[in-house]
Short mmCIF file of C-alpha atoms and ligand atoms in Angstrom, two decimals:
data_model
loop_
_atom_site.label_atom_id
_atom_site.label_comp_id
_atom_site.label_asym_id
_atom_site.label_seq_id
_atom_site.Cartn_x
_atom_site.Cartn_y
_atom_site.Cartn_z
CA MET G 1 127.35 109.33 97.16
CA GLU G 2 126.07 110.38 100.83
CA ASN G 3 126.78 108.24 103.69
CA GLU G 4 124.91 110.85 106.19
CA GLY G 5 123.35 107.54 107.63
CA SER G 6 126.39 105.84 107.19
CA ASN G 7 126.94 105.28 111.50
CA LEU G 8 123.05 104.37 111.61
CA LYS G 9 121.23 100.88 111.45
CA MET G 10 118.22 101.84 108.91
CA PRO G 11 115.28 100.00 109.58
CA ARG G 12 114.47 97.43 106.64
CA HIS G 13 111.02 98.69 106.45
CA ILE G 14 109.50 102.10 107.78
CA ALA G 15 105.88 103.10 107.66
CA LEU G 16 105.02 106.44 107.38
CA ILE G 17 101.61 108.88 108.34
CA LEU G 18 102.48 111.70 106.83
CA ASP G 19 99.90 114.16 108.28
CA GLY G 20 99.51 117.72 109.12
CA ASN G 21 99.61 119.62 105.12
CA GLY G 22 96.24 121.14 106.25
CA ARG G 23 97.90 122.79 109.82
CA TRP G 24 100.53 123.60 107.49
CA ALA G 25 98.35 125.63 105.04
CA LYS G 26 96.51 127.10 107.28
CA LYS G 27 99.76 128.43 109.62
CA ARG G 28 100.84 130.66 106.36
CA GLY G 29 96.90 131.61 105.38
CA LEU G 30 96.73 129.13 102.12
CA PRO G 31 94.52 127.03 101.54
CA ARG G 32 94.45 123.25 102.71
CA THR G 33 95.42 121.90 99.01
CA ALA G 34 98.43 124.69 99.53
CA GLY G 35 99.57 121.94 102.20
CA HIS G 36 98.79 118.62 100.24
CA LYS G 37 100.62 120.58 97.06
CA GLN G 38 103.82 121.12 99.48
CA GLY G 39 102.84 117.62 101.09
CA CYS G 40 103.73 116.35 97.40
CA VAL G 41 107.26 117.80 96.91
CA THR G 42 108.10 116.51 100.50
CA LEU G 43 107.01 112.88 99.66
CA GLU G 44 108.92 112.91 96.41
CA GLN G 45 112.47 113.87 98.57
CA ILE G 46 111.87 111.74 100.99
CA VAL G 47 111.22 108.82 98.71
CA GLU G 48 114.44 109.91 96.89
CA ASP G 49 116.71 110.03 100.23
CA ALA G 50 115.22 106.75 101.44
CA ALA G 51 116.08 105.03 98.35
CA ARG G 52 119.69 106.55 99.10
CA LEU G 53 120.06 105.59 102.59
CA GLY G 54 119.26 102.33 101.89
CA VAL G 55 115.94 101.61 103.48
CA GLY G 56 114.33 98.51 101.82
CA TYR G 57 110.98 99.47 102.03
CA LEU G 58 108.75 102.54 102.48
CA THR G 59 105.46 102.45 103.28
CA VAL G 60 103.40 106.10 102.92
CA TYR G 61 99.77 106.72 103.88
CA GLY G 62 98.60 109.17 101.51
CA PHE G 63 94.83 108.53 101.65
CA SER G 64 92.75 106.43 103.78
CA THR G 65 89.40 104.97 103.38
CA GLU G 66 88.06 107.60 105.91
CA ASN G 67 89.71 110.67 104.03
CA TRP G 68 86.15 110.24 101.74
CA LYS G 69 84.23 111.94 104.39
CA ARG G 70 86.25 115.33 103.19
CA SER G 71 84.52 118.35 101.17
CA ALA G 72 84.35 117.64 97.67
CA GLU G 73 86.87 120.13 97.19
CA GLU G 74 89.18 119.00 98.84
CA VAL G 75 88.56 115.10 97.95
CA GLY G 76 88.70 116.31 94.33
CA ALA G 77 92.05 118.52 94.45
CA LEU G 78 93.73 115.23 96.42
CA MET G 79 92.73 113.48 93.24
CA GLN G 80 94.40 116.14 91.34
CA LEU G 81 97.45 115.73 92.65
CA PHE G 82 97.49 112.16 92.97
CA ARG G 83 97.29 111.68 89.01
CA PHE G 84 99.57 114.37 88.58
CA TYR G 85 102.24 112.72 91.55
CA LEU G 86 101.77 109.44 89.60
CA LYS G 87 103.07 110.74 86.66
CA ARG G 88 106.11 112.36 88.21
CA LEU G 89 107.04 108.96 90.09
CA ILE G 90 107.74 107.39 86.94
CA LYS G 91 110.62 109.35 86.48
CA VAL G 92 111.62 109.41 90.33
CA ALA G 93 111.55 105.91 90.35
CA ALA G 94 113.51 105.33 87.65
CA ASP G 95 116.46 108.18 88.52
CA ASN G 96 116.45 105.84 92.32
CA ASN G 97 115.80 102.03 91.36
CA VAL G 98 112.82 102.65 92.89
CA ARG G 99 109.79 99.50 92.70
CA VAL G 100 106.18 100.94 93.09
CA LYS G 101 103.53 99.02 94.70
CA MET G 102 100.00 100.51 96.04
CA ILE G 103 97.94 98.62 98.57
CA GLY G 104 94.11 99.64 99.42
CA ASP G 105 91.25 99.23 97.05
CA ARG G 106 91.57 100.82 93.98
CA THR G 107 88.21 100.00 92.70
CA ARG G 108 87.00 103.29 93.87
CA PHE G 109 88.98 105.60 91.95
CA ASP G 110 88.72 106.69 88.33
CA ARG G 111 89.72 105.16 85.90
CA ASP G 112 92.42 107.26 84.51
CA ILE G 113 93.91 106.96 88.02
CA ILE G 114 93.60 103.39 88.06
CA GLU G 115 95.56 103.13 84.65
CA GLY G 116 98.04 105.16 86.10
CA LEU G 117 98.55 103.08 89.19
CA ASP G 118 98.82 99.83 87.20
CA ARG G 119 101.50 101.67 84.74
CA VAL G 120 104.05 102.64 87.78
CA GLU G 121 103.91 99.26 88.98
CA GLU G 122 104.29 97.81 85.46
CA LYS G 123 107.15 100.15 84.85
CA THR G 124 108.78 99.68 88.29
CA LYS G 125 108.23 95.91 88.43
CA ASP G 126 111.94 95.01 87.73
CA ASN G 127 113.76 97.97 89.56
CA THR G 128 116.26 96.44 92.54
CA GLY G 129 116.45 99.07 94.67
CA MET G 130 114.11 100.42 97.50
CA THR G 131 110.19 99.00 97.35
CA PHE G 132 108.32 102.04 97.71
CA VAL G 133 104.19 101.23 98.98
CA ILE G 134 101.70 103.77 98.49
CA ALA G 135 98.96 103.14 100.83
CA VAL G 136 95.60 105.43 99.10
CA ASN G 137 91.87 104.35 99.77
CA TYR G 138 94.28 102.33 102.35
CA GLY G 139 92.56 100.54 105.55
CA GLY G 140 93.68 98.60 107.95
CA ARG G 141 90.33 97.21 108.90
CA ASP G 142 89.39 97.39 105.05
CA ASP G 143 92.20 95.32 104.47
CA ILE G 144 91.54 92.75 106.74
CA THR G 145 87.59 92.42 105.78
CA ARG G 146 88.68 92.08 102.23
CA ALA G 147 91.43 89.40 103.44
CA VAL G 148 88.55 87.80 105.35
CA ARG G 149 86.68 87.73 102.06
CA ARG G 150 88.96 85.95 99.98
CA MET G 151 90.01 82.98 102.38
CA MET G 152 86.28 82.76 102.63
CA GLU G 153 85.78 82.32 98.54
CA ALA G 154 88.98 79.91 98.64
CA CYS G 155 87.25 77.72 101.58
CA ARG G 156 84.13 77.40 98.87
CA GLU G 157 86.16 76.90 96.58
CA ASN G 158 88.10 73.88 98.54
CA ALA G 159 91.77 75.68 98.16
CA LEU G 160 91.59 76.30 101.86
CA ALA G 161 90.63 74.74 104.89
CA ALA G 162 89.84 76.68 108.44
CA GLY G 163 91.61 73.99 110.34
CA ASP G 164 94.92 74.92 108.26
CA VAL G 165 94.90 78.80 108.48
CA THR G 166 97.69 80.30 110.31
CA GLU G 167 99.16 83.91 111.27
CA ASP G 168 101.12 83.33 108.00
CA THR G 169 98.50 82.38 105.65
CA VAL G 170 95.93 85.79 107.11
CA ALA G 171 99.44 87.56 106.31
CA SER G 172 99.40 86.05 102.46
CA TYR G 173 95.59 87.56 102.17
CA LEU G 174 96.24 90.92 103.03
CA ASP G 175 97.27 94.01 100.81
CA THR G 176 100.84 93.82 102.32
CA ALA G 177 101.71 90.10 101.17
CA GLY G 178 105.14 89.38 100.57
CA ILE G 179 106.24 92.67 102.11
CA PRO G 180 108.15 92.13 105.74
CA ASP G 181 106.33 94.37 108.65
CA PRO G 182 107.58 97.66 109.40
CA ASP G 183 110.25 98.28 111.67
CA LEU G 184 109.57 101.48 112.56
CA LEU G 185 106.37 103.74 112.25
CA ILE G 186 106.70 107.58 111.68
CA ARG G 187 103.41 110.23 112.32
CA THR G 188 104.24 113.45 111.43
CA SER G 189 102.39 116.29 113.14
CA GLY G 190 102.15 115.03 116.42
CA GLU G 191 98.48 113.04 116.97
CA LEU G 192 98.96 109.78 118.97
CA ARG G 193 96.90 107.59 116.97
CA LEU G 194 97.18 104.91 114.19
CA SER G 195 94.01 106.29 111.93
CA ASN G 196 93.57 102.79 110.79
CA TYR G 197 96.76 101.99 109.43
CA LEU G 198 98.45 98.83 109.05
CA LEU G 199 96.80 97.68 111.78
CA TRP G 200 97.76 93.99 111.35
CA GLN G 201 101.07 94.66 110.05
CA LEU G 202 101.96 97.43 113.16
CA ALA G 203 101.66 94.46 115.66
CA TYR G 204 105.63 95.06 117.08
CA SER G 205 106.79 98.41 115.22
CA GLU G 206 108.63 100.50 117.25
CA ILE G 207 106.38 104.19 117.20
CA TYR G 208 107.69 107.55 116.51
CA ILE G 209 106.00 110.55 116.36
CA THR G 210 107.26 113.89 115.21
CA ASP G 211 105.48 117.64 115.65
CA CYS G 212 107.31 118.54 112.43
CA LEU G 213 104.20 119.05 109.89
CA TRP G 214 104.93 116.53 106.87
CA PRO G 215 105.44 119.89 104.50
CA ASP G 216 108.32 120.53 106.47
CA PHE G 217 109.62 117.37 107.36
CA SER G 218 113.43 116.40 105.44
CA LYS G 219 116.39 114.00 105.42
CA GLU G 220 117.35 115.36 108.69
CA GLU G 221 113.88 114.65 110.53
CA LEU G 222 113.87 110.86 109.09
CA LEU G 223 117.71 110.69 110.29
CA LYS G 224 116.46 111.93 113.86
CA ALA G 225 114.00 108.92 113.75
CA VAL G 226 116.22 106.17 112.69
CA ALA G 227 118.64 107.57 115.43
CA GLN G 228 115.87 107.49 118.00
CA TYR G 229 114.70 103.82 116.41
CA ASN G 230 118.54 102.79 116.66
CA GLN G 231 118.51 103.38 120.77
CA ARG G 232 115.13 101.08 121.19
CA GLU G 233 115.55 97.45 122.33
CA ARG G 234 112.80 95.75 120.81
CA ARG G 235 111.58 92.35 122.73
CA PHE G 236 108.96 91.07 120.63
CA GLY G 237 107.54 89.99 124.06
CA GLY G 238 110.65 88.09 125.27
CA VAL G 239 113.00 89.31 128.43
C1 IPE B 1 97.87 114.65 105.25
O1 IPE B 1 97.17 116.15 105.99
C2 IPE B 1 97.19 114.30 104.39
C3 IPE B 1 95.90 114.12 104.48
C4 IPE B 1 95.43 112.89 104.97
C5 IPE B 1 95.52 113.50 103.25
P1 IPE B 1 96.04 116.26 106.50
O2 IPE B 1 95.24 116.69 105.32
O3 IPE B 1 95.47 115.64 107.51
O4 IPE B 1 96.35 117.86 107.30
P2 IPE B 1 95.96 118.06 109.28
O5 IPE B 1 96.04 116.95 109.81
O6 IPE B 1 94.84 118.54 108.51
O7 IPE B 1 96.63 119.06 109.33
C1 IPE B 2 95.59 109.52 108.57
O1 IPE B 2 95.34 111.14 108.78
C2 IPE B 2 95.77 109.46 107.04
C3 IPE B 2 96.71 109.81 106.18
C4 IPE B 2 97.65 110.42 106.30
C5 IPE B 2 96.64 109.52 105.19
P1 IPE B 2 94.36 111.80 109.10
O2 IPE B 2 94.51 113.15 108.96
O3 IPE B 2 93.20 111.74 108.18
O4 IPE B 2 93.97 110.79 110.53
P2 IPE B 2 92.98 111.73 111.70
O5 IPE B 2 91.76 112.32 111.31
O6 IPE B 2 93.50 112.90 111.98
O7 IPE B 2 93.09 110.64 112.55
MG1 MG B 3 95.10 115.06 109.16
#
């Protein structure tokens, strides 16, 4: 067992925006899809590293509700990689006692992908180590919109009264129900924005942005982010 992170306090929940696959490929004169392929290899390794370092929850933004705007060719390649990745994930999760959960609107995917998602969630549901949350066809605004819709349906069925709605009620209708809010958000490739990620859930997360392109990300980079997180003073609006 490794212990490089043993002097660091691991965040309970790390949210990750994996960005820069296209730029990584461009730098090498390769097609964007080559960057996505390498990005998958990196992701597999990071899931294993995070699980071994004792991270409780790792939530990774893999495909946003806005990413459908990309060319049919790129979206197709991403879907193909996702299919392949879901199969491999069953083994990675089993080897590392990882529980897998998907957030986002899965209804827009092809049937076999939906089945793949269902399968990996079902096969890993009793694992007791890290929870790996994959955000695909995920958008923070879409998450909140779908939650509002379901809350209104519950109201109509008299299962919920408007006056009883608290922040906890709203949280319980989001895709992340039951998952603690992220302590640390890491974004690779230097962009200073949220790109519609976990808008509600990131309210008090510490933010770490690195210029490292996602395919080049590593356990060392992860530990750098955690080390910086350890220096932060979290006040949550207090003094
Ligand atoms: C992140 O890499 C992966 C996805 C958003 C699917 P990008 O594809 O956004 O890479 P850049 O930002 O163009 O470099
Ligand atoms: C955010 O990256 C979405 C994912 C990493 C899945 P984008 O590359 O889509 O974000 P923008 O377009 O630069 O904001
Ligand atoms: Mg990008």
